[in-house]
Structures are given as structure tokens and as C-alpha cells.
PDB file of C-alpha atoms in Angstrom:
ATOM      1  CA  UNK X   1      46.984 -27.923  94.809  1.00 65.00           C
ATOM      2  CA  UNK X   2      46.585 -25.352  97.502  1.00 84.00           C
ATOM      3  CA  UNK X   3      47.950 -22.010  98.513  1.00 95.00           C
ATOM      4  CA  UNK X   4      50.955 -23.451 100.341  1.00 96.00           C
ATOM      5  CA  UNK X   5      53.378 -23.191  97.399  1.00 95.00           C
ATOM      6  CA  UNK X   6      52.642 -19.475  96.929  1.00 95.00           C
ATOM      7  CA  UNK X   7      52.957 -18.861 100.656  1.00 96.00           C
ATOM      8  CA  UNK X   8      56.281 -20.654 100.971  1.00 96.00           C
ATOM      9  CA  UNK X   9      57.686 -18.943  97.882  1.00 96.00           C
ATOM     10  CA  UNK X  10      56.704 -15.527  99.193  1.00 96.00           C
ATOM     11  CA  UNK X  11      58.037 -16.382 102.651  1.00 97.00           C
ATOM     12  CA  UNK X  12      61.437 -17.297 101.277  1.00 97.00           C
ATOM     13  CA  UNK X  13      61.719 -13.817  99.751  1.00 97.00           C
ATOM     14  CA  UNK X  14      60.290 -12.169 102.881  1.00 97.00           C
ATOM     15  CA  UNK X  15      62.975 -13.758 105.057  1.00 97.00           C
ATOM     16  CA  UNK X  16      65.878 -13.345 102.626  1.00 97.00           C
ATOM     17  CA  UNK X  17      65.198  -9.604 102.204  1.00 97.00           C
ATOM     18  CA  UNK X  18      64.755  -9.213 105.991  1.00 97.00           C
ATOM     19  CA  UNK X  19      61.311  -7.679 105.513  1.00 96.00           C
ATOM     20  CA  UNK X  20      60.489  -8.976 108.995  1.00 95.00           C
ATOM     21  CA  UNK X  21      62.722  -6.369 110.647  1.00 95.00           C
ATOM     22  CA  UNK X  22      60.012  -3.694 110.512  1.00 94.00           C
ATOM     23  CA  UNK X  23      57.805  -5.927 112.693  1.00 93.00           C
ATOM     24  CA  UNK X  24      60.345  -6.616 115.440  1.00 94.00           C
ATOM     25  CA  UNK X  25      58.846  -6.467 118.923  1.00 95.00           C
ATOM     26  CA  UNK X  26      58.753  -8.551 122.106  1.00 94.00           C
ATOM     27  CA  UNK X  27      56.123 -11.004 123.305  1.00 95.00           C
ATOM     28  CA  UNK X  28      54.840  -8.410 125.787  1.00 95.00           C
ATOM     29  CA  UNK X  29      52.113  -6.034 124.518  1.00 96.00           C
ATOM     30  CA  UNK X  30      53.538  -2.508 124.539  1.00 96.00           C
ATOM     31  CA  UNK X  31      50.157  -0.990 125.404  1.00 97.00           C
ATOM     32  CA  UNK X  32      49.479  -3.752 127.951  1.00 97.00           C
ATOM     33  CA  UNK X  33      46.155  -4.681 126.412  1.00 97.00           C
ATOM     34  CA  UNK X  34      44.392  -7.784 125.154  1.00 98.00           C
ATOM     35  CA  UNK X  35      41.668  -7.623 122.522  1.00 98.00           C
ATOM     36  CA  UNK X  36      39.024 -10.278 121.927  1.00 98.00           C
ATOM     37  CA  UNK X  37      37.475  -9.778 118.509  1.00 98.00           C
ATOM     38  CA  UNK X  38      36.014 -11.572 115.532  1.00 97.00           C
ATOM     39  CA  UNK X  39      37.990 -13.416 112.881  1.00 97.00           C
ATOM     40  CA  UNK X  40      36.159 -11.450 110.157  1.00 97.00           C
ATOM     41  CA  UNK X  41      38.536 -10.595 107.298  1.00 97.00           C
ATOM     42  CA  UNK X  42      37.301  -6.986 107.215  1.00 97.00           C
ATOM     43  CA  UNK X  43      38.861  -6.422 110.645  1.00 97.00           C
ATOM     44  CA  UNK X  44      42.346  -7.775 109.921  1.00 96.00           C
ATOM     45  CA  UNK X  45      43.858  -4.361 109.239  1.00 96.00           C
ATOM     46  CA  UNK X  46      40.905  -2.077 109.980  1.00 98.00           C
ATOM     47  CA  UNK X  47      40.596  -2.881 113.699  1.00 98.00           C
ATOM     48  CA  UNK X  48      44.221  -2.134 114.657  1.00 98.00           C
ATOM     49  CA  UNK X  49      44.226   1.048 112.547  1.00 97.00           C
ATOM     50  CA  UNK X  50      40.927   2.230 114.073  1.00 98.00           C
ATOM     51  CA  UNK X  51      42.393   1.739 117.572  1.00 98.00           C
ATOM     52  CA  UNK X  52      45.772   3.307 116.743  1.00 98.00           C
ATOM     53  CA  UNK X  53      47.628   0.037 117.266  1.00 97.00           C
ATOM     54  CA  UNK X  54      50.807  -1.139 115.627  1.00 95.00           C
ATOM     55  CA  UNK X  55      52.546  -4.499 115.696  1.00 95.00           C
ATOM     56  CA  UNK X  56      53.427  -5.373 119.287  1.00 96.00           C
ATOM     57  CA  UNK X  57      50.921  -3.065 120.995  1.00 97.00           C
ATOM     58  CA  UNK X  58      48.288  -5.655 121.957  1.00 98.00           C
ATOM     59  CA  UNK X  59      47.548  -9.342 122.234  1.00 98.00           C
ATOM     60  CA  UNK X  60      44.698 -10.073 119.811  1.00 98.00           C
ATOM     61  CA  UNK X  61      42.497 -13.133 120.241  1.00 98.00           C
ATOM     62  CA  UNK X  62      40.201 -13.887 117.304  1.00 98.00           C
ATOM     63  CA  UNK X  63      37.232 -16.228 117.327  1.00 96.00           C
ATOM     64  CA  UNK X  64      34.065 -16.591 115.286  1.00 95.00           C
ATOM     65  CA  UNK X  65      32.002 -13.665 116.549  1.00 96.00           C
ATOM     66  CA  UNK X  66      34.602 -12.583 119.095  1.00 96.00           C
ATOM     67  CA  UNK X  67      32.633 -14.396 121.768  1.00 94.00           C
ATOM     68  CA  UNK X  68      33.401 -16.401 124.852  1.00 93.00           C
ATOM     69  CA  UNK X  69      31.164 -19.445 125.009  1.00 86.00           C
ATOM     70  CA  UNK X  70      32.809 -21.192 127.944  1.00 88.00           C
ATOM     71  CA  UNK X  71      34.332 -19.445 130.981  1.00 93.00           C
ATOM     72  CA  UNK X  72      36.969 -22.180 131.251  1.00 95.00           C
ATOM     73  CA  UNK X  73      37.626 -22.657 127.530  1.00 94.00           C
ATOM     74  CA  UNK X  74      40.665 -21.733 125.470  1.00 96.00           C
ATOM     75  CA  UNK X  75      39.586 -18.132 124.828  1.00 97.00           C
ATOM     76  CA  UNK X  76      39.370 -17.261 128.517  1.00 97.00           C
ATOM     77  CA  UNK X  77      42.606 -19.137 129.134  1.00 98.00           C
ATOM     78  CA  UNK X  78      44.265 -16.883 126.535  1.00 98.00           C
ATOM     79  CA  UNK X  79      42.913 -13.773 128.273  1.00 98.00           C
ATOM     80  CA  UNK X  80      44.267 -14.988 131.614  1.00 98.00           C
ATOM     81  CA  UNK X  81      47.687 -15.832 130.127  1.00 98.00           C
ATOM     82  CA  UNK X  82      47.841 -12.334 128.605  1.00 97.00           C
ATOM     83  CA  UNK X  83      47.063 -10.833 132.019  1.00 97.00           C
ATOM     84  CA  UNK X  84      49.257 -12.992 134.253  1.00 97.00           C
ATOM     85  CA  UNK X  85      52.195 -13.833 132.001  1.00 97.00           C
ATOM     86  CA  UNK X  86      52.290 -11.059 129.391  1.00 97.00           C
ATOM     87  CA  UNK X  87      51.488  -8.027 131.570  1.00 95.00           C
ATOM     88  CA  UNK X  88      48.190  -6.993 129.985  1.00 97.00           C
ATOM     89  CA  UNK X  89      46.108  -4.914 132.354  1.00 96.00           C
ATOM     90  CA  UNK X  90      43.164  -3.973 130.162  1.00 97.00           C
ATOM     91  CA  UNK X  91      40.783  -6.141 128.096  1.00 98.00           C
ATOM     92  CA  UNK X  92      38.753  -5.005 125.090  1.00 98.00           C
ATOM     93  CA  UNK X  93      35.916  -7.088 123.656  1.00 98.00           C
ATOM     94  CA  UNK X  94      35.226  -5.775 120.156  1.00 98.00           C
ATOM     95  CA  UNK X  95      32.228  -7.089 118.231  1.00 98.00           C
ATOM     96  CA  UNK X  96      31.166  -5.760 114.856  1.00 98.00           C
ATOM     97  CA  UNK X  97      28.047  -4.985 112.869  1.00 97.00           C
ATOM     98  CA  UNK X  98      27.015  -7.406 110.097  1.00 95.00           C
ATOM     99  CA  UNK X  99      28.777 -10.320 111.805  1.00 95.00           C
ATOM    100  CA  UNK X 100      28.361 -13.764 110.265  1.00 93.00           C
ATOM    101  CA  UNK X 101      27.586 -15.161 113.714  1.00 94.00           C
ATOM    102  CA  UNK X 102      24.400 -13.081 113.898  1.00 93.00           C
ATOM    103  CA  UNK X 103      21.509 -15.457 113.378  1.00 89.00           C
ATOM    104  CA  UNK X 104      23.828 -18.347 112.539  1.00 91.00           C
ATOM    105  CA  UNK X 105      21.838 -21.478 111.735  1.00 92.00           C
ATOM    106  CA  UNK X 106      23.413 -24.439 113.574  1.00 93.00           C
ATOM    107  CA  UNK X 107      21.310 -26.988 111.736  1.00 94.00           C
ATOM    108  CA  UNK X 108      22.515 -25.592 108.404  1.00 94.00           C
ATOM    109  CA  UNK X 109      26.167 -25.916 109.485  1.00 95.00           C
ATOM    110  CA  UNK X 110      25.585 -29.548 110.438  1.00 95.00           C
ATOM    111  CA  UNK X 111      23.978 -30.120 107.035  1.00 96.00           C
ATOM    112  CA  UNK X 112      27.055 -28.582 105.363  1.00 96.00           C
ATOM    113  CA  UNK X 113      29.261 -30.899 107.420  1.00 96.00           C
ATOM    114  CA  UNK X 114      27.462 -33.981 106.143  1.00 96.00           C
ATOM    115  CA  UNK X 115      27.488 -32.620 102.571  1.00 97.00           C
ATOM    116  CA  UNK X 116      31.270 -32.326 102.835  1.00 97.00           C
ATOM    117  CA  UNK X 117      31.770 -35.852 104.077  1.00 97.00           C
ATOM    118  CA  UNK X 118      31.232 -35.975 107.840  1.00 97.00           C
ATOM    119  CA  UNK X 119      29.248 -39.196 108.337  1.00 96.00           C
ATOM    120  CA  UNK X 120      25.768 -38.939 109.875  1.00 95.00           C
ATOM    121  CA  UNK X 121      26.945 -41.646 112.274  1.00 96.00           C
ATOM    122  CA  UNK X 122      29.579 -39.229 113.639  1.00 96.00           C
ATOM    123  CA  UNK X 123      26.938 -36.556 114.225  1.00 95.00           C
ATOM    124  CA  UNK X 124      24.721 -39.138 115.967  1.00 94.00           C
ATOM    125  CA  UNK X 125      27.611 -40.455 118.094  1.00 96.00           C
ATOM    126  CA  UNK X 126      28.398 -36.934 119.262  1.00 95.00           C
ATOM    127  CA  UNK X 127      24.733 -36.307 120.048  1.00 93.00           C
ATOM    128  CA  UNK X 128      24.497 -39.520 122.081  1.00 94.00           C
ATOM    129  CA  UNK X 129      27.762 -38.673 123.865  1.00 95.00           C
ATOM    130  CA  UNK X 130      26.230 -35.505 125.282  1.00 93.00           C
ATOM    131  CA  UNK X 131      27.623 -33.032 122.746  1.00 92.00           C
ATOM    132  CA  UNK X 132      24.927 -30.562 121.787  1.00 92.00           C
ATOM    133  CA  UNK X 133      26.143 -29.466 118.349  1.00 93.00           C
ATOM    134  CA  UNK X 134      23.161 -27.155 117.894  1.00 91.00           C
ATOM    135  CA  UNK X 135      24.147 -25.223 121.007  1.00 89.00           C
ATOM    136  CA  UNK X 136      27.912 -25.428 120.344  1.00 89.00           C
ATOM    137  CA  UNK X 137      27.568 -24.021 116.824  1.00 91.00           C
ATOM    138  CA  UNK X 138      25.026 -21.357 117.784  1.00 89.00           C
ATOM    139  CA  UNK X 139      25.773 -17.728 117.075  1.00 89.00           C
ATOM    140  CA  UNK X 140      23.887 -14.798 118.590  1.00 92.00           C
ATOM    141  CA  UNK X 141      20.865 -12.671 117.818  1.00 92.00           C
ATOM    142  CA  UNK X 142      22.302  -9.264 118.635  1.00 94.00           C
ATOM    143  CA  UNK X 143      25.940  -8.117 118.547  1.00 97.00           C
ATOM    144  CA  UNK X 144      25.419  -5.683 121.421  1.00 97.00           C
ATOM    145  CA  UNK X 145      24.086  -8.431 123.697  1.00 96.00           C
ATOM    146  CA  UNK X 146      26.936 -10.692 122.613  1.00 96.00           C
ATOM    147  CA  UNK X 147      29.562  -8.089 123.569  1.00 98.00           C
ATOM    148  CA  UNK X 148      27.840  -7.416 126.903  1.00 97.00           C
ATOM    149  CA  UNK X 149      27.739 -11.159 127.633  1.00 96.00           C
ATOM    150  CA  UNK X 150      31.436 -11.702 126.838  1.00 97.00           C
ATOM    151  CA  UNK X 151      32.418  -8.643 128.893  1.00 97.00           C
ATOM    152  CA  UNK X 152      30.406 -10.021 131.808  1.00 97.00           C
ATOM    153  CA  UNK X 153      32.029 -13.462 131.581  1.00 97.00           C
ATOM    154  CA  UNK X 154      35.509 -11.911 131.601  1.00 97.00           C
ATOM    155  CA  UNK X 155      34.822  -9.255 134.225  1.00 97.00           C
ATOM    156  CA  UNK X 156      33.208 -11.720 136.634  1.00 96.00           C
ATOM    157  CA  UNK X 157      35.659 -14.551 136.076  1.00 97.00           C
ATOM    158  CA  UNK X 158      36.876 -15.905 139.430  1.00 97.00           C
ATOM    159  CA  UNK X 159      40.508 -15.998 138.230  1.00 98.00           C
ATOM    160  CA  UNK X 160      40.652 -12.432 136.848  1.00 97.00           C
ATOM    161  CA  UNK X 161      42.164  -9.814 139.183  1.00 96.00           C
ATOM    162  CA  UNK X 162      39.671  -7.153 140.274  1.00 93.00           C
ATOM    163  CA  UNK X 163      41.859  -4.297 139.008  1.00 95.00           C
ATOM    164  CA  UNK X 164      41.707  -5.387 135.345  1.00 97.00           C
ATOM    165  CA  UNK X 165      39.579  -3.043 133.239  1.00 97.00           C
ATOM    166  CA  UNK X 166      37.257  -4.818 130.793  1.00 98.00           C
ATOM    167  CA  UNK X 167      35.591  -2.792 128.033  1.00 98.00           C
ATOM    168  CA  UNK X 168      33.033  -3.642 125.341  1.00 98.00           C
ATOM    169  CA  UNK X 169      32.930  -2.004 121.926  1.00 98.00           C
ATOM    170  CA  UNK X 170      31.330  -2.510 118.529  1.00 98.00           C
ATOM    171  CA  UNK X 171      33.188  -1.575 115.354  1.00 98.00           C
ATOM    172  CA  UNK X 172      31.654  -0.694 112.021  1.00 98.00           C
ATOM    173  CA  UNK X 173      33.414  -3.061 109.569  1.00 98.00           C
ATOM    174  CA  UNK X 174      33.119  -0.500 106.765  1.00 97.00           C
ATOM    175  CA  UNK X 175      34.271   2.719 108.451  1.00 98.00           C
ATOM    176  CA  UNK X 176      36.142   1.549 111.555  1.00 98.00           C
ATOM    177  CA  UNK X 177      33.954   3.696 113.799  1.00 98.00           C
ATOM    178  CA  UNK X 178      33.994   2.390 117.373  1.00 98.00           C
ATOM    179  CA  UNK X 179      30.941   2.497 119.609  1.00 98.00           C
ATOM    180  CA  UNK X 180      31.541   2.146 123.340  1.00 98.00           C
ATOM    181  CA  UNK X 181      29.071  -0.352 124.797  1.00 97.00           C
ATOM    182  CA  UNK X 182      30.519  -0.957 128.241  1.00 96.00           C
ATOM    183  CA  UNK X 183      33.354   1.019 129.824  1.00 96.00           C
ATOM    184  CA  UNK X 184      35.276  -0.767 132.542  1.00 93.00           C
ATOM    185  CA  UNK X 185      35.525   1.190 135.762  1.00 86.00           C
TER     186      UNK X 185
END
């Protein structure tokens, strides 16, 4: 069927043995930081370990490529909620080398959509409704430029307080080495 049966079975044991107790924390990030990064599976445990973070230290927002595409979209809203409601006072944008969003082919994704059952008529309706799927599904050419762009969108956002530090880094997904691209001042 799917993976749901295995997940629920494991979860029942996890809860009954109180394995969750080792992860107890509050909703407020202990290190008062928010991290925007990629959803890449290689970063799931590597990124927090490379930054000396444990459960509860930071709010982590994950997107494809760790990018902000719209200054008033859900990613930026999450950053602002972390700052205003959850006491974060520092933002880290962390891209990574060998990201799947580098050179992403929008046309190929649309082709995969139709191959998996999305009707061509839906794609055409969206196009005629003003949705530019090619632009919306676009990745980036260079991870460094992508990090710099997302840092700039956050740092210059009209609703972000001026005293919030915004940094840009790139992580090596094999070693965890962090490269500072843009240090907030």
C-alpha cells in the first residue's frame, strides 16, 4: 500500500516507550535563530550537526533549494512569524552544493506532470489564467547567487526589523563544511 502502516506501527511503540521525552523542548528556539535551507535528504541530520544544533535550538524552514521566490509568500511569512512571535533574532539562509534546483528544467517537470496524469487542459488553463509554470518551477543557475538573492529579499523586507541579522552560507552536503557567503552586520 504505502508507508503509512509502518509509520503508524513504529509511532505506537515510540509513544508507548516515551521515546519522545529526549526531544522535549518549547516552541521558542533556544538559540533564537531561524534557518532557511533546502529539503535535500542529505541535510536532514548533517545540517544541524554541522551547526552544533540540537532539537529546540532553531526554527528550520525547508523548501526546494532553500529559496525565497516571493517576498510575500509562505516562506517569508514563516520567517516573520519566527521573528515576531517566536523570538528569533537571527536568520541563516543555507544553500548547498550539488542542489537539485541547480539548472532545474521547468519544461521537463511539466512533462512529468502530464506523464503522471495531470491533463494538458489543466496546464493550458493555468497558462491562460496568468500562471507562468515555467517561471514558478524554475530553479537557479548558481547556488551562491541563489543564497545572496534570498538573503537580500529577507534583509530588505519592509516588515523585517532592522536589527535582525541575516546571514548566507553554503554547506557541503558530503562533509558538512560551511562557507560564509554573506555575514549580516
